[in-house]
mmCIF file of C-alpha atoms in Angstrom:
data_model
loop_
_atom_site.group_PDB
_atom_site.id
_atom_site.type_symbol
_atom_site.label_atom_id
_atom_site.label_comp_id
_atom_site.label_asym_id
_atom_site.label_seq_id
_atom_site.Cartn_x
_atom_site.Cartn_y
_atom_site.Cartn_z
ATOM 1 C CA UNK A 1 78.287 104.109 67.035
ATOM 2 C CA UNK A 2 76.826 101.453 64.355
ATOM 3 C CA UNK A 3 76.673 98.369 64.782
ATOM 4 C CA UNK A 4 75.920 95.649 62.212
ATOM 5 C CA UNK A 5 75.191 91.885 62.848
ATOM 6 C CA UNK A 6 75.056 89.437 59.645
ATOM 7 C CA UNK A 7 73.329 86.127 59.609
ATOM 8 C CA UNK A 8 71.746 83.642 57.170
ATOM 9 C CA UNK A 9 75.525 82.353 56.158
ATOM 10 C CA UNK A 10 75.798 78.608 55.988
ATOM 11 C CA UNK A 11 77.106 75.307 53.906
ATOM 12 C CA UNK A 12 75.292 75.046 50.625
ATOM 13 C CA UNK A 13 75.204 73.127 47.389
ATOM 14 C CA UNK A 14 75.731 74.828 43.881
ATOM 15 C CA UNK A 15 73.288 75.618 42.415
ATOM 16 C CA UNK A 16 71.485 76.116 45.741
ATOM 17 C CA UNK A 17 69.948 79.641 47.696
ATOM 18 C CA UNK A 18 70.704 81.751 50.844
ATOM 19 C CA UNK A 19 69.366 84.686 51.978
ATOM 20 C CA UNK A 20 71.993 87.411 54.406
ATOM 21 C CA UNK A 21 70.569 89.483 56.658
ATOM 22 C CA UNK A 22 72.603 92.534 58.643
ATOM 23 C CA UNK A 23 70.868 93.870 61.247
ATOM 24 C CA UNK A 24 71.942 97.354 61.716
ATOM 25 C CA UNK A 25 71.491 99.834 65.246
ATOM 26 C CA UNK A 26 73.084 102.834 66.091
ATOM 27 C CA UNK A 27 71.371 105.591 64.339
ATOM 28 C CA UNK A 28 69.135 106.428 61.512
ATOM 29 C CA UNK A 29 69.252 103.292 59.493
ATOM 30 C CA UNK A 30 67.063 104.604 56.466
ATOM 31 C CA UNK A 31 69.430 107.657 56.255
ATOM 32 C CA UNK A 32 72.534 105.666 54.615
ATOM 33 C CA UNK A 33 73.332 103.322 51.656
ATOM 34 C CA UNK A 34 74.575 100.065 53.014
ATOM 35 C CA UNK A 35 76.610 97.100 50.934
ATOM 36 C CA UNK A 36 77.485 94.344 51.069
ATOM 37 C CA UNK A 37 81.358 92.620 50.341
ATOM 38 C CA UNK A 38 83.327 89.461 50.576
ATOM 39 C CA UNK A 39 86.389 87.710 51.218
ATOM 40 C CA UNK A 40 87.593 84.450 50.197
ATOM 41 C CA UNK A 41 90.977 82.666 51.532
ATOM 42 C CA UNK A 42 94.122 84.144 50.323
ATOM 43 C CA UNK A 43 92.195 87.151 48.270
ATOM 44 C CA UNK A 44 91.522 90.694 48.998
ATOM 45 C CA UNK A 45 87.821 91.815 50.051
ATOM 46 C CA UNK A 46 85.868 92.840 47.383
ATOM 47 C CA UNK A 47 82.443 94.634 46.610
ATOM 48 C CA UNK A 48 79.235 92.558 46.194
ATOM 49 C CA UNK A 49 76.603 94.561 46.072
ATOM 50 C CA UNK A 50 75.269 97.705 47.314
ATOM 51 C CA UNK A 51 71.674 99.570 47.843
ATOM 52 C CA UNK A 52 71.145 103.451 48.129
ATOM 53 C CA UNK A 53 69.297 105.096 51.531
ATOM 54 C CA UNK A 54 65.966 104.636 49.772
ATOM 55 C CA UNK A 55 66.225 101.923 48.452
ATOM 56 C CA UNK A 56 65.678 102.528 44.971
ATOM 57 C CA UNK A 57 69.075 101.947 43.010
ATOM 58 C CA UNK A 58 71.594 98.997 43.532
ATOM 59 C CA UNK A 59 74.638 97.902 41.571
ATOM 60 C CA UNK A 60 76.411 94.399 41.515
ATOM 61 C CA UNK A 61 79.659 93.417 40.744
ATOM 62 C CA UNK A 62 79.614 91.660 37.316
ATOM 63 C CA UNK A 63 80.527 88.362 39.101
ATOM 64 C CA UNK A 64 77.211 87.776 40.941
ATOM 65 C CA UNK A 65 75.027 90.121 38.263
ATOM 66 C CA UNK A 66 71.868 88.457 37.710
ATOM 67 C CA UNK A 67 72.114 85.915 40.872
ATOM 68 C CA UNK A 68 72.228 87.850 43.531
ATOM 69 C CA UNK A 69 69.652 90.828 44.818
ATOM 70 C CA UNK A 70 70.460 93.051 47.299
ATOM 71 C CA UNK A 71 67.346 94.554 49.578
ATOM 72 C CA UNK A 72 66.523 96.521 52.690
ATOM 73 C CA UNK A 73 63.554 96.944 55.059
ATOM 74 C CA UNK A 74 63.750 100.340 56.585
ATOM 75 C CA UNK A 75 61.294 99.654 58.714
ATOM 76 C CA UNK A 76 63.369 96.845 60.260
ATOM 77 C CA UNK A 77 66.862 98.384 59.953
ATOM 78 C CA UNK A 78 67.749 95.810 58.107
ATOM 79 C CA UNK A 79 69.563 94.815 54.382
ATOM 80 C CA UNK A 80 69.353 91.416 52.942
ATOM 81 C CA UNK A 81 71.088 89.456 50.105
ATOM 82 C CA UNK A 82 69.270 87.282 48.353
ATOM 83 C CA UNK A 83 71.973 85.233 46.648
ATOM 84 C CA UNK A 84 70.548 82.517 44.340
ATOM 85 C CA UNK A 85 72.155 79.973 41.772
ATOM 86 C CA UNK A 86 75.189 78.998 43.795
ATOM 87 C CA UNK A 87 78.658 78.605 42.591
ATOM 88 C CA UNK A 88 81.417 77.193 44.526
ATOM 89 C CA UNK A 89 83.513 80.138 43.744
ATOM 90 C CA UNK A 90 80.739 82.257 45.616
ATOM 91 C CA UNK A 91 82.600 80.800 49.095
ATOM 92 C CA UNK A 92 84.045 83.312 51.190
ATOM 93 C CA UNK A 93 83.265 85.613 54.237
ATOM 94 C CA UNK A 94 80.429 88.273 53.814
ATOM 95 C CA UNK A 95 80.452 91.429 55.661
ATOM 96 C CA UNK A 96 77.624 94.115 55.319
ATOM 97 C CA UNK A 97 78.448 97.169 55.654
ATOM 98 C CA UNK A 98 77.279 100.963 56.298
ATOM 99 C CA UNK A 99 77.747 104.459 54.489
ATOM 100 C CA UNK A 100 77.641 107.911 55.790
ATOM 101 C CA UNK A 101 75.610 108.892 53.268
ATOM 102 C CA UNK A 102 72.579 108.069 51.479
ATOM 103 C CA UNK A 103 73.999 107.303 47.977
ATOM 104 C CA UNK A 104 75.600 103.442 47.296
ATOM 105 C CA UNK A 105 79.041 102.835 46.491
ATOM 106 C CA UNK A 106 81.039 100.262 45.284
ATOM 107 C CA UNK A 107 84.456 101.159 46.965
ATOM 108 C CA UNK A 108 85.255 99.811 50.174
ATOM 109 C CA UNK A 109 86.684 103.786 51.417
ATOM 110 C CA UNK A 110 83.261 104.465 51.735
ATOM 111 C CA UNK A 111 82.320 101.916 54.120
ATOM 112 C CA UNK A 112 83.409 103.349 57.953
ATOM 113 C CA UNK A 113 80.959 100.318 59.444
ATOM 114 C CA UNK A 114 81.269 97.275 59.258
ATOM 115 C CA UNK A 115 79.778 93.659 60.480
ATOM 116 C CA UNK A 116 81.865 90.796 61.778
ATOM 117 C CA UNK A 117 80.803 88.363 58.610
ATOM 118 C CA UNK A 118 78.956 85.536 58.020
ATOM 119 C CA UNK A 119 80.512 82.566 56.597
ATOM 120 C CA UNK A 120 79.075 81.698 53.190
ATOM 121 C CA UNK A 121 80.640 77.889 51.417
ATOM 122 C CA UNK A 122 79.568 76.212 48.772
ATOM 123 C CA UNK A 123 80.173 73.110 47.530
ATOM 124 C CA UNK A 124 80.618 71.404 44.037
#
């Protein structure tokens, strides 16, 4: 079974930084694409970002293109989001979430794991 633990979420100012981390266990971490999505109040969860097994291709929704940056660290079974340049319409709930297989997607269907989220707000 995988299990994946966000942190980093928090209250921050536009315009402002914060950096997710998901901690994943449970098997072979550097075997499977991971992303990352989000909810806000009232909307359905949508797709943020994701990175491939290796590591070497991401995508990004248009919405945070150019803001955010989506990483891992094999070596510490872990995927970060480096979300920069803060709007208020960036507030919602992040989950991370885990692939069974080693090539990103950007549809939720391909998540079966998934964190318990990380509360991200911003304010204006």
């Amino acid at each position: 079974q995988v299990q994946l633990v966000e942190s980093g979420g928090g209250l921050v100012q536009a315009g402002g930084s914060l950096r997710l981390s998901c901690a994943a266990s449970g098997r072979t971490f550097s075997s499977y694409a991971m992303g990352w999505f989000r909810q806000a109040p009232g909307k359905e969860r949508e797709f943020v970002a994701t990175i491939s097994a290796s590591g070497r291709s991401t995508y990004y929704a248009d919405s945070v293109k150019g803001r955010f940056t989506i990483s891992r660290d094999n070596a510490k079974n872990t995927v970060y989001l480096q979300m920069n340049s803060l709007k208020p319409e960036d507030t919602a709930v992040y989950y991370c979430a885990a692939t069974n297989t080693p090539y990103s997607s950007t549809y939720r269907r391909h998540y079966p794991y998934w964190g318990q989220g990380t509360q991200v707000t911003v304010s204006s």
